[in-house]
Amino acid sequence: MSSNPNNEQKRIRSIRGKLQSMISLRRLGGAISGSLGLFLLIPLVWAVYNEINICGSIVLSNRHFFSLPGNINTLAYSIVEPSGTVVFTANASLIVYMAVGIAGCNLVLSVLGTLFSIPSEQAKINKILTPIDALAARADEISNFEFNEDKYQLLENAISKIEPEDNKEILLHDAELQGIETAMNNLIGKMKENYRQQARFVNDASHELRTPIAVIEGYANMLARWGREDEKVLDESITAIQNEAHNMKHLVEQLLFLARGDAGRTELKLETVDITKLMQEIYEESLMIDEDHPYKVKLSETPVTVSADPGLLKQAVRILVDNAAKYTAPGDEIILGAGSSAGRPYLMVQDAGIGMKEADVQHMFDRFYRADEARTREGTGLGLSIAKWIVEKHKGSFTVISRTDLGTRICINL
Ligand code: ATP
Ligand code: MG
């Protein structure tokens, strides 16, 4: 499609003209029909008034008519009974002159009003069309833009200099390429952030794996030296190696889950799930697994169904329940809930545990994040990242309320 210079702007100017004439014509039409209405209404009111005055009401069986025996000054209005008796007759020319005068004045005033309002209407149209003007100007600019060999070279040079580690932005020094420059810098910014996250993740994962490996190595060396003879060293080493192997297995499983998720290899198997039933199951399992805390369950009386992967959704809730148990002193209550609030299904886990500071709440879903107060308990800081991945895959969100030493309530909203 070829486009002349300022083509779009010309088109907008013509739209503006068409809008103005459309509005003026519509107002003019209104003035004419209003005046015509007035012209007909005045004699009608006069005729009705006379009939009610004489007959007491409007008698439909009477004949009502205007007649013009001579010129307009002889215009007569008559009411005649069915028997032929003339009930009323009067000269109507004065009332018609009056109607013409009033309707004419109305027409003149309306036309003048329309003419005087043109400048203010034009200003209104201009205001409404300002963003479209800007769009038209941009469209003209784009259609006149020539992407020649020099610009291609400039872009190629800038792209070839991008390094994942440095923070410099691309500068093309070309006003016509400003839009492309901004879009590229935004894209590169996102890619670099992604790269940094990946690098941090690998770094944290190696660090976390190094500790259990070092512990296992230490106990294995101790076993090799003294374990054969010393039964105490033997027992201690076996228990420590078992614990560390268990921790490492848990960590590797978490890492695998996230890696598979990032690579898009975890597929949701969606089913219709009643979340009150799902929470009831988790409640019964928690009673069996954890004897240290009294559990309570608050469920909606009617089923609340969502489309979800029941296995993954259960895993996300289990992560919240495990945290509640881990960060709550034995004997303190944990409440599980499921229902629907303002039409939105939710799953809730509430504890009366150590709680979190506002700054920790901001980061609790970050990979490997652990609050200082949590470090006395075992953990890797990956549980909530997994729960977040699962909930986001279900297009859900979290709400968290937490107060230090009072407790935490986390809701999954679906
Ligand atoms: P793991 O990966 O083994 O679950 P974790 O429990 O430390 O380890 P997350 O479940 O991801 O890791 O939780 C991240 C951090 O959020 C925790 O270390 C803790 O500081 C805080 N947190 C999470 N849930 C609670 C809770 N119910 N009460 C207090 N702090 C919590
Ligand atoms: Mg956890």
Short mmCIF file of C-alpha atoms and ligand atoms in Angstrom, two decimals:
data_model
loop_
_atom_site.label_atom_id
_atom_site.label_comp_id
_atom_site.label_asym_id
_atom_site.label_seq_id
_atom_site.Cartn_x
_atom_site.Cartn_y
_atom_site.Cartn_z
CA MET A 1 0.00 0.00 0.00
CA SER A 2 1.56 3.33 -1.06
CA SER A 3 1.15 6.39 1.13
CA ASN A 4 1.75 10.04 0.27
CA PRO A 5 3.42 12.33 2.80
CA ASN A 6 0.89 13.36 5.50
CA ASN A 7 -1.72 11.05 4.02
CA GLU A 8 -3.07 9.90 7.40
CA GLN A 9 -3.14 13.47 8.75
CA LYS A 10 -5.17 14.58 5.70
CA ARG A 11 -7.58 11.73 6.34
CA ILE A 12 -8.04 12.84 9.97
CA ARG A 13 -8.69 16.44 8.79
CA SER A 14 -11.42 15.21 6.45
CA ILE A 15 -12.94 13.08 9.26
CA ARG A 16 -12.96 16.23 11.43
CA GLY A 17 -14.85 18.18 8.68
CA LYS A 18 -17.35 15.36 8.21
CA LEU A 19 -18.00 15.15 11.95
CA GLN A 20 -18.59 18.93 12.14
CA SER A 21 -21.06 18.99 9.23
CA MET A 22 -22.82 15.89 10.61
CA ILE A 23 -23.35 17.58 13.99
CA SER A 24 -24.48 20.89 12.40
CA LEU A 25 -26.91 19.12 10.04
CA ARG A 26 -28.35 17.12 12.91
CA ARG A 27 -28.92 20.31 14.96
CA LEU A 28 -30.48 22.05 11.94
CA GLY A 29 -32.82 19.08 11.38
CA GLY A 30 -33.81 19.28 15.05
CA ALA A 31 -34.56 23.02 14.73
CA ILE A 32 -36.75 22.53 11.64
CA SER A 33 -38.76 19.64 13.10
CA GLY A 34 -39.14 21.53 16.42
CA SER A 35 -40.48 24.63 14.63
CA LEU A 36 -42.83 22.54 12.51
CA GLY A 37 -44.13 20.90 15.69
CA LEU A 38 -44.76 24.33 17.27
CA PHE A 39 -46.57 25.52 14.11
CA LEU A 40 -48.99 22.55 14.31
CA LEU A 41 -49.33 22.52 18.10
CA ILE A 42 -50.54 26.12 18.57
CA PRO A 43 -53.74 25.85 16.37
CA LEU A 44 -54.41 22.40 17.84
CA VAL A 45 -54.32 23.70 21.42
CA TRP A 46 -56.55 26.60 20.37
CA ALA A 47 -59.10 24.21 18.78
CA VAL A 48 -59.12 21.87 21.79
CA TYR A 49 -59.51 24.83 24.16
CA ASN A 50 -62.55 26.12 22.21
CA GLU A 51 -64.23 22.71 22.05
CA ILE A 52 -63.85 22.08 25.78
CA ASN A 53 -65.09 25.61 26.48
CA ILE A 54 -68.24 25.10 24.42
CA CYS A 55 -69.07 21.38 24.64
CA GLY A 56 -67.49 20.64 28.05
CA SER A 57 -65.27 17.92 26.51
CA ILE A 58 -63.96 16.71 23.16
CA VAL A 59 -66.83 15.03 21.33
CA LEU A 60 -65.30 12.64 18.81
CA SER A 61 -68.59 12.14 16.91
CA ASN A 62 -68.56 15.90 15.97
CA ARG A 63 -66.85 16.94 12.74
CA HIS A 64 -63.90 19.33 13.17
CA PHE A 65 -62.50 21.11 10.14
CA PHE A 66 -60.77 24.17 8.76
CA SER A 67 -62.19 25.83 5.61
CA LEU A 68 -60.78 28.56 3.38
CA PRO A 69 -63.57 30.36 1.43
CA GLY A 70 -61.28 33.24 0.26
CA ASN A 71 -57.74 34.37 1.06
CA ILE A 72 -55.83 33.33 4.20
CA ASN A 73 -57.63 36.06 6.23
CA THR A 74 -60.90 34.12 5.78
CA LEU A 75 -59.60 30.84 7.25
CA ALA A 76 -62.39 29.40 9.44
CA TYR A 77 -62.52 26.61 12.01
CA SER A 78 -65.85 24.84 12.60
CA ILE A 79 -67.30 22.15 14.87
CA VAL A 80 -70.45 20.50 13.48
CA GLU A 81 -72.65 17.93 15.26
CA PRO A 82 -73.61 14.67 13.36
CA SER A 83 -77.15 16.16 12.97
CA GLY A 84 -75.63 19.06 11.00
CA THR A 85 -76.01 21.72 13.74
CA VAL A 86 -72.98 24.06 13.74
CA VAL A 87 -71.76 24.17 17.35
CA PHE A 88 -68.84 26.49 16.80
CA THR A 89 -67.27 28.49 14.02
CA ALA A 90 -64.55 31.14 14.28
CA ASN A 91 -61.93 32.91 12.19
CA ALA A 92 -58.63 31.01 12.64
CA SER A 93 -56.32 33.19 10.57
CA LEU A 94 -55.01 35.13 13.62
CA ILE A 95 -54.01 31.95 15.41
CA VAL A 96 -52.28 30.66 12.26
CA TYR A 97 -50.35 33.96 11.96
CA MET A 98 -49.35 33.57 15.61
CA ALA A 99 -48.21 29.98 15.00
CA VAL A 100 -46.16 31.06 11.96
CA GLY A 101 -44.57 33.89 13.99
CA ILE A 102 -43.61 31.73 17.00
CA ALA A 103 -42.37 28.79 14.89
CA GLY A 104 -40.41 31.21 12.65
CA CYS A 105 -38.75 32.88 15.65
CA ASN A 106 -37.88 29.45 17.06
CA LEU A 107 -36.34 28.43 13.72
CA VAL A 108 -34.26 31.62 13.40
CA LEU A 109 -32.99 31.38 17.01
CA SER A 110 -32.11 27.69 16.60
CA VAL A 111 -30.19 28.33 13.34
CA LEU A 112 -28.29 31.23 14.97
CA GLY A 113 -27.51 28.96 17.99
CA THR A 114 -26.18 26.28 15.64
CA LEU A 115 -23.97 28.81 13.81
CA PHE A 116 -22.59 30.32 17.03
CA SER A 117 -21.84 26.88 18.53
CA ILE A 118 -19.66 25.78 15.58
CA PRO A 119 -16.34 27.11 17.07
CA SER A 120 -16.91 25.47 20.48
CA GLU A 121 -17.94 22.18 18.81
CA GLN A 122 -14.84 22.33 16.63
CA ALA A 123 -12.73 22.73 19.78
CA LYS A 124 -14.46 19.67 21.32
CA ILE A 125 -13.90 17.58 18.18
CA ASN A 126 -10.23 18.66 18.12
CA LYS A 127 -9.81 17.59 21.75
CA ILE A 128 -11.41 14.18 21.12
CA LEU A 129 -9.32 13.61 18.00
CA THR A 130 -5.97 14.70 19.55
CA PRO A 131 -4.76 11.11 20.29
CA ILE A 132 -5.88 10.03 16.81
CA ASP A 133 -3.92 13.00 15.36
CA ALA A 134 -0.83 11.75 17.16
CA LEU A 135 -1.45 8.24 15.81
CA ALA A 136 -1.88 9.62 12.29
CA ALA A 137 1.35 11.61 12.57
CA ARG A 138 3.15 8.44 13.78
CA ALA A 139 1.61 6.39 10.96
CA ASP A 140 2.85 8.99 8.42
CA GLU A 141 6.28 8.90 10.02
CA ILE A 142 6.40 5.10 9.80
CA SER A 143 5.17 4.96 6.22
CA ASN A 144 7.82 7.49 5.17
CA PHE A 145 10.59 5.66 7.05
CA GLU A 146 13.15 3.98 4.82
CA PHE A 147 15.01 1.06 6.33
CA ASN A 148 18.13 1.34 4.20
CA GLU A 149 21.47 -0.56 4.25
CA ASP A 150 23.07 1.96 6.71
CA LYS A 151 20.37 1.49 9.29
CA TYR A 152 20.53 -2.27 8.87
CA GLN A 153 24.32 -2.11 9.45
CA LEU A 154 23.84 0.12 12.52
CA LEU A 155 21.43 -2.37 14.07
CA GLU A 156 23.64 -5.35 13.23
CA ASN A 157 26.66 -3.68 14.90
CA ALA A 158 24.68 -2.82 18.02
CA ILE A 159 23.28 -6.38 18.32
CA SER A 160 26.70 -8.00 17.86
CA LYS A 161 28.07 -5.99 20.82
CA ILE A 162 25.46 -7.27 23.35
CA GLU A 163 27.07 -9.16 26.26
CA PRO A 164 24.90 -11.03 28.78
CA GLU A 165 26.94 -9.80 31.77
CA ASP A 166 27.24 -6.07 31.06
CA ASN A 167 24.49 -3.61 31.91
CA LYS A 168 25.00 -1.17 29.04
CA GLU A 169 22.00 -0.27 26.92
CA ILE A 170 22.06 -0.17 23.11
CA LEU A 171 22.48 3.40 21.78
CA LEU A 172 21.79 3.79 18.05
CA HIS A 173 22.00 7.62 17.90
CA ASP A 174 19.33 7.71 15.20
CA ALA A 175 16.02 9.48 15.86
CA GLU A 176 14.20 7.33 13.29
CA LEU A 177 15.30 4.15 15.07
CA GLN A 178 14.25 5.44 18.52
CA GLY A 179 11.24 3.06 18.73
CA ILE A 180 13.33 0.03 17.73
CA GLU A 181 16.05 1.07 20.21
CA THR A 182 13.56 1.25 23.12
CA ALA A 183 11.93 -2.07 22.19
CA MET A 184 15.34 -3.78 21.88
CA ASN A 185 16.56 -2.40 25.21
CA ASN A 186 13.37 -3.61 26.92
CA LEU A 187 13.76 -7.07 25.41
CA ILE A 188 17.47 -7.25 26.25
CA GLY A 189 16.72 -6.07 29.81
CA LYS A 190 14.27 -8.95 30.25
CA MET A 191 16.69 -11.48 28.71
CA LYS A 192 19.54 -10.31 30.96
CA GLU A 193 17.35 -10.53 34.06
CA ASN A 194 16.44 -14.06 33.02
CA TYR A 195 20.12 -14.90 32.49
CA ARG A 196 21.02 -13.47 35.93
CA GLN A 197 18.20 -15.48 37.57
CA GLN A 198 19.40 -18.69 35.90
CA ALA A 199 23.00 -18.00 36.96
CA ARG A 200 21.90 -17.25 40.55
CA PHE A 201 19.77 -20.41 40.60
CA VAL A 202 22.66 -22.66 39.47
CA ASN A 203 24.97 -20.96 41.96
CA ASP A 204 22.52 -21.38 44.88
CA ALA A 205 21.75 -24.98 43.89
CA SER A 206 25.47 -25.92 43.82
CA HIS A 207 25.97 -24.21 47.17
CA GLU A 208 23.04 -26.10 48.74
CA LEU A 209 24.29 -29.43 47.35
CA ARG A 210 27.85 -28.83 48.52
CA THR A 211 26.87 -28.90 52.23
CA PRO A 212 25.30 -32.40 52.36
CA ILE A 213 28.05 -33.79 50.11
CA ALA A 214 30.73 -32.35 52.44
CA VAL A 215 28.93 -33.82 55.49
CA ILE A 216 28.61 -37.26 53.85
CA GLU A 217 32.27 -37.14 52.82
CA GLY A 218 33.30 -36.16 56.40
CA TYR A 219 31.38 -39.05 57.99
CA ALA A 220 32.62 -41.51 55.33
CA ASN A 221 36.23 -40.52 56.13
CA MET A 222 35.53 -40.88 59.86
CA LEU A 223 34.02 -44.35 59.24
CA ALA A 224 37.04 -45.36 57.19
CA ARG A 225 39.42 -44.37 60.00
CA TRP A 226 37.65 -45.40 63.23
CA GLY A 227 34.22 -46.72 62.32
CA ARG A 228 35.23 -50.34 61.98
CA GLU A 229 36.15 -50.63 65.66
CA ASP A 230 34.09 -47.89 67.33
CA GLU A 231 30.38 -48.77 67.36
CA LYS A 232 29.37 -45.26 68.52
CA VAL A 233 31.14 -43.65 65.56
CA LEU A 234 29.54 -46.25 63.29
CA ASP A 235 25.97 -45.51 64.47
CA GLU A 236 26.46 -41.74 64.45
CA SER A 237 27.94 -41.83 60.93
CA ILE A 238 25.20 -44.04 59.51
CA THR A 239 22.44 -41.80 60.95
CA ALA A 240 24.14 -38.62 59.68
CA ILE A 241 24.71 -40.08 56.21
CA GLN A 242 21.07 -41.27 56.05
CA ASN A 243 19.78 -37.80 57.07
CA GLU A 244 21.99 -35.95 54.62
CA ALA A 245 21.14 -38.38 51.81
CA HIS A 246 17.45 -37.81 52.60
CA ASN A 247 17.91 -34.00 52.53
CA MET A 248 19.86 -34.22 49.30
CA LYS A 249 17.18 -36.39 47.70
CA HIS A 250 14.52 -33.85 48.73
CA LEU A 251 16.60 -30.97 47.34
CA VAL A 252 17.29 -32.76 44.04
CA GLU A 253 13.57 -33.56 43.67
CA GLN A 254 12.70 -29.88 44.24
CA LEU A 255 15.36 -28.75 41.74
CA LEU A 256 14.12 -31.25 39.18
CA PHE A 257 10.54 -30.06 39.59
CA LEU A 258 11.50 -26.42 39.00
CA ALA A 259 13.84 -27.27 36.10
CA ARG A 260 11.14 -29.36 34.44
CA GLY A 261 8.63 -26.55 35.03
CA ASP A 262 10.98 -23.90 33.56
CA ALA A 263 11.57 -26.10 30.52
CA GLY A 264 7.78 -26.40 30.02
CA ARG A 265 7.86 -30.17 30.56
CA THR A 266 5.31 -30.31 33.39
CA GLU A 267 1.83 -30.61 31.89
CA LEU A 268 -1.32 -29.97 33.89
CA LYS A 269 -3.86 -32.80 33.85
CA LEU A 270 -6.97 -30.71 34.39
CA GLU A 271 -10.07 -32.21 36.02
CA THR A 272 -13.09 -30.85 37.88
CA VAL A 273 -11.91 -30.81 41.49
CA ASP A 274 -14.01 -30.16 44.60
CA ILE A 275 -11.53 -28.18 46.71
CA THR A 276 -13.47 -28.80 49.95
CA LYS A 277 -12.94 -32.55 49.42
CA LEU A 278 -9.27 -31.99 48.59
CA MET A 279 -8.77 -30.00 51.81
CA GLN A 280 -10.62 -32.66 53.85
CA GLU A 281 -8.13 -35.28 52.52
CA ILE A 282 -5.16 -33.06 53.41
CA TYR A 283 -6.64 -32.52 56.89
CA GLU A 284 -6.98 -36.28 57.49
CA GLU A 285 -3.42 -36.91 56.22
CA SER A 286 -2.05 -34.11 58.44
CA LEU A 287 -3.69 -35.69 61.52
CA MET A 288 -1.82 -38.91 60.75
CA ILE A 289 1.56 -37.42 59.80
CA ASP A 290 1.85 -34.67 62.44
CA GLU A 291 0.89 -35.46 66.01
CA ASP A 292 2.53 -32.29 67.39
CA HIS A 293 -0.17 -29.82 66.34
CA PRO A 294 -3.95 -29.75 66.80
CA TYR A 295 -5.51 -29.34 63.32
CA LYS A 296 -8.89 -27.76 62.62
CA VAL A 297 -10.75 -27.64 59.33
CA LYS A 298 -13.26 -25.02 58.12
CA LEU A 299 -14.96 -26.04 54.88
CA SER A 300 -17.79 -24.58 52.85
CA GLU A 301 -20.91 -26.75 53.30
CA THR A 302 -21.58 -26.87 49.56
CA PRO A 303 -18.98 -28.27 47.13
CA VAL A 304 -16.68 -25.68 45.49
CA THR A 305 -15.39 -26.95 42.16
CA VAL A 306 -12.49 -25.70 40.05
CA SER A 307 -10.72 -26.96 36.96
CA ALA A 308 -7.33 -28.07 38.27
CA ASP A 309 -4.66 -30.76 38.32
CA PRO A 310 -5.61 -32.43 41.64
CA GLY A 311 -2.11 -33.89 42.23
CA LEU A 312 -0.30 -30.59 41.70
CA LEU A 313 -2.87 -28.52 43.61
CA LYS A 314 -2.57 -30.92 46.55
CA GLN A 315 1.23 -30.61 46.37
CA ALA A 316 0.95 -26.78 46.59
CA VAL A 317 -1.36 -26.98 49.65
CA ARG A 318 0.89 -29.60 51.28
CA ILE A 319 3.84 -27.18 50.96
CA LEU A 320 1.81 -24.56 52.88
CA VAL A 321 0.76 -27.10 55.54
CA ASP A 322 4.38 -28.37 55.92
CA ASN A 323 5.54 -24.78 56.47
CA ALA A 324 2.75 -24.15 58.98
CA ALA A 325 3.83 -27.23 60.94
CA LYS A 326 7.56 -26.41 60.67
CA TYR A 327 7.26 -22.78 61.77
CA THR A 328 4.69 -23.32 64.56
CA ALA A 329 5.54 -24.46 68.10
CA PRO A 330 4.19 -27.91 69.09
CA GLY A 331 0.71 -27.65 70.63
CA ASP A 332 -0.28 -24.52 68.69
CA GLU A 333 -3.25 -24.75 66.35
CA ILE A 334 -3.21 -25.01 62.55
CA ILE A 335 -6.44 -24.22 60.67
CA LEU A 336 -7.18 -25.48 57.14
CA GLY A 337 -9.99 -23.97 55.10
CA ALA A 338 -11.61 -24.16 51.67
CA GLY A 339 -14.56 -22.34 50.16
CA SER A 340 -15.49 -19.45 47.97
CA SER A 341 -15.29 -15.75 48.77
CA ALA A 342 -16.93 -13.12 46.51
CA GLY A 343 -17.38 -15.86 43.92
CA ARG A 344 -13.67 -16.82 43.97
CA PRO A 345 -12.65 -20.28 45.21
CA TYR A 346 -9.90 -20.31 47.84
CA LEU A 347 -7.79 -22.73 49.88
CA MET A 348 -6.46 -21.41 53.20
CA VAL A 349 -3.76 -22.50 55.68
CA GLN A 350 -3.42 -20.55 58.92
CA ASP A 351 -0.97 -21.07 61.76
CA ALA A 352 -0.13 -19.44 65.09
CA GLY A 353 3.62 -19.76 64.52
CA ILE A 354 6.68 -17.50 64.33
CA GLY A 355 5.21 -15.34 61.53
CA MET A 356 7.27 -13.14 59.22
CA LYS A 357 8.42 -9.54 58.91
CA GLU A 358 7.00 -7.50 55.99
CA ALA A 359 10.41 -7.69 54.22
CA ASP A 360 10.35 -11.52 54.42
CA VAL A 361 6.80 -11.66 53.04
CA GLN A 362 8.07 -9.69 50.00
CA HIS A 363 10.63 -12.42 49.22
CA MET A 364 9.12 -15.63 50.61
CA PHE A 365 8.30 -16.96 47.11
CA ASP A 366 11.85 -16.30 45.76
CA ARG A 367 13.91 -19.39 45.04
CA PHE A 368 16.19 -20.34 48.00
CA TYR A 369 14.88 -17.46 50.14
CA ARG A 370 14.76 -18.22 53.87
CA ALA A 371 14.08 -15.69 56.63
CA ASP A 372 16.82 -15.51 59.31
CA GLU A 373 14.35 -16.81 61.93
CA ALA A 374 13.65 -19.89 59.76
CA ARG A 375 17.29 -21.01 59.50
CA THR A 376 17.23 -22.92 62.80
CA ARG A 377 14.82 -25.37 61.08
CA GLU A 378 15.69 -27.64 58.18
CA GLY A 379 14.79 -26.52 54.69
CA THR A 380 16.06 -25.31 51.36
CA GLY A 381 13.84 -22.32 50.59
CA LEU A 382 12.37 -23.93 47.46
CA GLY A 383 8.99 -25.13 48.77
CA LEU A 384 7.08 -21.90 48.14
CA SER A 385 8.73 -21.37 44.71
CA ILE A 386 7.23 -24.71 43.71
CA ALA A 387 3.82 -23.77 45.18
CA LYS A 388 3.97 -20.45 43.30
CA TRP A 389 4.79 -22.19 40.03
CA ILE A 390 1.82 -24.55 40.49
CA VAL A 391 -0.64 -21.80 41.48
CA GLU A 392 0.42 -19.51 38.61
CA LYS A 393 -0.01 -22.41 36.17
CA HIS A 394 -3.60 -22.61 37.44
CA LYS A 395 -3.94 -18.83 36.83
CA GLY A 396 -4.37 -18.34 40.59
CA SER A 397 -2.71 -16.03 43.10
CA PHE A 398 -1.70 -15.91 46.78
CA THR A 399 -2.72 -13.58 49.57
CA VAL A 400 -0.47 -13.58 52.63
CA ILE A 401 -1.09 -12.06 56.04
CA SER A 402 1.72 -12.57 58.54
CA ARG A 403 2.76 -10.99 61.85
CA THR A 404 5.95 -11.79 63.74
CA ASP A 405 5.23 -14.10 66.71
CA LEU A 406 1.48 -14.11 65.94
CA GLY A 407 1.24 -16.34 62.91
CA THR A 408 0.64 -16.58 59.19
CA ARG A 409 -2.38 -17.03 56.95
CA ILE A 410 -1.81 -17.93 53.31
CA CYS A 411 -4.66 -18.24 50.81
CA ILE A 412 -4.50 -19.70 47.34
CA ASN A 413 -7.15 -17.89 45.25
CA LEU A 414 -8.27 -19.74 42.15
P1 ATP B 1 11.66 -26.02 52.00
O1 ATP B 1 12.12 -25.77 50.61
O2 ATP B 1 12.24 -27.25 52.55
O3 ATP B 1 10.18 -25.92 52.13
P2 ATP B 1 11.56 -23.56 53.48
O4 ATP B 1 10.38 -23.95 54.25
O5 ATP B 1 12.58 -22.75 54.20
O6 ATP B 1 12.29 -24.83 52.88
P3 ATP B 1 9.79 -22.23 51.69
O7 ATP B 1 8.72 -23.20 51.97
O8 ATP B 1 10.00 -21.81 50.28
O9 ATP B 1 11.19 -22.76 52.19
O10 ATP B 1 9.55 -20.93 52.55
C1 ATP B 1 10.41 -19.81 52.38
C2 ATP B 1 10.55 -19.03 53.66
O11 ATP B 1 9.31 -18.37 53.95
C3 ATP B 1 10.83 -19.88 54.86
O12 ATP B 1 12.19 -20.15 54.98
C4 ATP B 1 10.31 -18.99 55.99
O13 ATP B 1 11.27 -18.01 56.28
C5 ATP B 1 9.12 -18.31 55.36
N1 ATP B 1 7.84 -19.00 55.68
C6 ATP B 1 7.10 -19.75 54.86
N2 ATP B 1 5.98 -20.17 55.47
C7 ATP B 1 6.01 -19.69 56.72
C8 ATP B 1 5.14 -19.78 57.87
N3 ATP B 1 3.99 -20.46 57.81
N4 ATP B 1 5.50 -19.11 58.99
C9 ATP B 1 6.63 -18.39 59.05
N5 ATP B 1 7.51 -18.27 58.02
C10 ATP B 1 7.21 -18.92 56.87
MG MG B 2 8.86 -24.99 53.20
#
